[in-house]
Coordinates of N, CA and C in Angstrom, one line a residue:
M155 N -111.9 -15.4 97.0 CA -112.1 -15.7 98.3 C -111.7 -14.6 99.2
P156 N -112.5 -14.4 100.4 CA -112.1 -13.3 101.2 C -110.7 -13.4 101.9
S157 N -110.2 -12.4 102.4 CA -109.0 -12.4 103.2 C -109.2 -11.6 104.4
V158 N -108.4 -11.9 105.5 CA -108.6 -11.1 106.7 C -107.1 -10.7 107.2
T159 N -106.9 -9.5 107.6 CA -105.6 -9.0 108.1 C -105.9 -8.9 109.6
V160 N -104.8 -9.4 110.4 CA -104.9 -9.3 111.9 C -103.7 -8.4 112.2
R161 N -104.0 -7.3 112.9 CA -102.9 -6.3 113.1 C -102.7 -6.5 114.8
K162 N -101.4 -6.0 115.0 CA -101.1 -5.8 116.4 C -101.0 -7.2 117.1
L163 N -100.6 -8.3 116.4 CA -100.4 -9.5 117.0 C -99.0 -9.6 117.7
S164 N -99.0 -10.1 118.9 CA -97.8 -10.0 119.7 C -96.7 -10.9 119.1
D165 N -95.6 -10.7 119.3 CA -94.4 -11.5 118.9 C -94.5 -13.0 119.4
E166 N -94.9 -12.9 120.7 CA -95.0 -14.3 121.4 C -96.2 -15.1 120.7
T167 N -97.3 -14.5 120.4 CA -98.3 -15.2 119.8 C -98.0 -15.6 118.3
H168 N -97.3 -14.9 117.6 CA -96.8 -15.2 116.2 C -95.8 -16.4 116.3
R169 N -94.9 -16.3 117.3 CA -93.9 -17.4 117.3 C -94.6 -18.7 117.8
A170 N -95.7 -18.7 118.6 CA -96.4 -19.8 119.0 C -97.1 -20.3 117.8
L171 N -97.7 -19.6 117.0 CA -98.4 -20.0 115.8 C -97.5 -20.7 114.9
K172 N -96.3 -20.0 114.7 CA -95.3 -20.7 113.8 C -94.9 -22.1 114.2
I173 N -94.6 -22.2 115.6 CA -94.3 -23.5 116.1 C -95.4 -24.6 116.0
R174 N -96.6 -24.1 116.3 CA -97.7 -25.0 116.1 C -97.8 -25.4 114.7
A175 N -97.7 -24.5 113.8 CA -97.8 -24.8 112.3 C -96.8 -25.9 111.9
A176 N -95.6 -25.7 112.5 CA -94.6 -26.6 112.0 C -94.7 -27.9 112.6
R177 N -95.2 -28.0 113.7 CA -95.6 -29.3 114.5 C -96.7 -30.0 113.6
H178 N -97.6 -29.3 113.0 CA -98.6 -29.9 112.1 C -98.3 -30.1 110.6
G179 N -97.1 -29.6 110.2 CA -96.6 -29.7 108.9 C -97.3 -28.8 108.1
R180 N -97.8 -27.6 108.5 CA -98.5 -26.6 107.7 C -97.7 -25.3 107.7
S181 N -98.1 -24.5 106.8 CA -97.6 -23.1 106.9 C -98.4 -22.3 108.0
T182 N -97.7 -21.2 108.5 CA -98.5 -20.4 109.6 C -99.8 -19.9 109.1
E183 N -99.9 -19.6 107.8 CA -101.2 -19.1 107.2 C -102.3 -20.3 107.3
A184 N -101.9 -21.6 106.8 CA -102.7 -22.6 106.8 C -103.2 -23.0 108.2
E185 N -102.2 -22.9 109.2 CA -102.5 -23.3 110.6 C -103.5 -22.2 111.2
I186 N -103.4 -21.0 110.8 CA -104.4 -19.9 111.4 C -105.7 -20.3 110.7
R187 N -105.8 -20.6 109.4 CA -107.1 -21.0 108.8 C -107.7 -22.2 109.4
H188 N -106.7 -23.2 109.7 CA -107.3 -24.3 110.5 C -107.8 -24.1 111.9
I189 N -107.3 -23.3 112.6 CA -107.7 -22.9 114.0 C -109.1 -22.1 113.8
L190 N -109.1 -21.2 112.8 CA -110.3 -20.3 112.7 C -111.6 -21.3 112.3
D191 N -111.2 -22.3 111.3 CA -112.3 -23.2 110.9 C -112.7 -24.0 112.0
A192 N -111.9 -24.5 112.8 CA -112.2 -25.4 114.1 C -113.0 -24.5 115.0
A193 N -112.7 -23.3 115.1 CA -113.3 -22.3 116.2 C -114.9 -22.1 115.7
V194 N -115.2 -21.9 114.5 CA -116.5 -21.5 114.0 C -117.2 -22.7 113.5
N195 N -116.6 -23.8 113.3 CA -117.3 -25.0 112.8 C -117.0 -26.2 113.7
P196 N -117.5 -26.2 115.0 CA -117.1 -27.3 115.9 C -117.7 -28.7 115.4
A197 N -117.0 -29.6 115.9 CA -117.4 -31.1 115.4 C -118.9 -31.3 116.0
P198 N -119.6 -32.1 115.1 CA -120.9 -32.4 115.7 C -120.9 -33.2 116.9
R199 N -121.9 -32.9 117.8 CA -122.0 -33.7 119.0 C -122.6 -35.0 118.8
I200 N -122.1 -35.8 119.7 CA -122.5 -37.3 119.7 C -123.9 -37.3 120.7
K201 N -124.9 -37.7 120.1 CA -126.2 -37.7 121.1 C -126.1 -39.0 122.0
L202 N -126.7 -38.9 123.2 CA -126.6 -39.9 124.1 C -127.2 -41.3 123.6
G203 N -128.2 -41.2 123.1 CA -128.8 -42.4 122.6 C -128.1 -43.1 121.6
S204 N -127.5 -42.4 120.6 CA -126.5 -43.0 119.6 C -125.2 -43.6 120.2
L205 N -124.8 -42.9 121.2 CA -123.6 -43.4 122.0 C -124.1 -44.8 122.6
L206 N -125.0 -44.8 123.3 CA -125.4 -46.1 124.1 C -125.9 -47.1 123.1
A207 N -126.4 -46.8 122.0 CA -126.6 -47.9 121.0 C -125.4 -48.3 120.4
E208 N -124.4 -47.6 120.2 CA -123.1 -48.0 119.7 C -122.3 -48.9 120.7
I209 N -122.4 -48.5 122.0 CA -121.7 -49.2 123.1 C -122.4 -50.7 123.0
G210 N -123.8 -50.7 122.9 CA -124.6 -52.0 123.0 C -124.0 -52.9 121.8
R211 N -123.8 -52.2 120.6 CA -123.5 -53.1 119.5 C -122.0 -53.6 119.7
E212 N -121.2 -52.8 120.2 CA -119.7 -53.2 120.5 C -119.7 -54.3 121.5
T213 N -120.5 -54.2 122.5 CA -120.4 -55.3 123.5 C -121.2 -56.4 123.3
G214 N -121.9 -56.5 122.3 CA -122.7 -57.7 122.0 C -124.1 -57.6 122.6
G215 N -124.6 -56.4 123.0 CA -126.0 -56.2 123.6 C -125.9 -56.4 125.1
F216 N -127.0 -56.3 125.7 CA -127.1 -56.3 127.1 C -128.4 -57.1 127.4
D217 N -128.4 -58.2 128.2 CA -129.5 -59.0 128.4 C -130.2 -58.5 129.7
T218 N -131.5 -58.0 129.6 CA -132.1 -57.4 130.6 C -133.1 -58.5 131.4
E219 N -133.1 -59.7 130.8 CA -134.0 -60.7 131.3 C -133.5 -60.9 132.7
G220 N -134.5 -60.9 133.7 CA -134.1 -61.3 135.1 C -133.8 -60.1 135.8
L221 N -133.7 -59.0 135.3 CA -133.3 -57.7 136.0 C -134.5 -57.0 136.6
R222 N -135.8 -57.3 135.9 CA -136.9 -56.5 136.3 C -137.6 -57.2 137.6
D223 N -138.1 -56.4 138.5 CA -138.6 -56.9 139.6 C -140.2 -57.3 139.2
K224 N -140.6 -58.5 139.2 CA -141.9 -58.9 138.8 C -142.8 -59.0 139.9
T225 N -142.5 -58.6 141.1 CA -143.4 -58.7 142.3 C -144.5 -57.8 142.1
I226 N -145.7 -58.3 142.3 CA -147.0 -57.5 142.2 C -147.1 -56.6 143.4
S227 N -147.3 -55.4 143.4 CA -147.3 -54.6 144.6 C -148.9 -54.1 144.8
E228 N -149.2 -53.7 145.8 CA -150.5 -53.2 146.2 C -150.5 -51.7 145.9
P229 N -151.6 -51.1 145.3 CA -151.7 -49.8 145.1 C -151.7 -48.9 146.5
V230 N -151.1 -47.8 146.4 CA -151.1 -46.9 147.6 C -152.4 -46.4 148.1
S231 N -152.6 -46.5 149.4 CA -153.8 -45.9 149.9 C -153.6 -44.6 150.6
F232 N -154.3 -43.6 150.2 CA -154.1 -42.3 150.9 C -155.2 -42.1 152.0
E233 N -155.7 -43.0 152.5 CA -156.7 -43.0 153.6 C -156.1 -43.2 154.9

């Protein structure tokens, strides 16, 4: 497995990484791997259509009957 060495990391950054790792119950090295993995493999985007369909399922659907204007209109004349 490849490894990477990061040189000249500031003491402040190293300290912050150690604190963050402790909060997440990981070693500093595991926390850095987690941060790098998240940075290069972002979570998949939720597509708008999928989101709207899910909202419809959760709310029991949406009744569109009666919302449409059924008035017959005359075509536009350009004369």
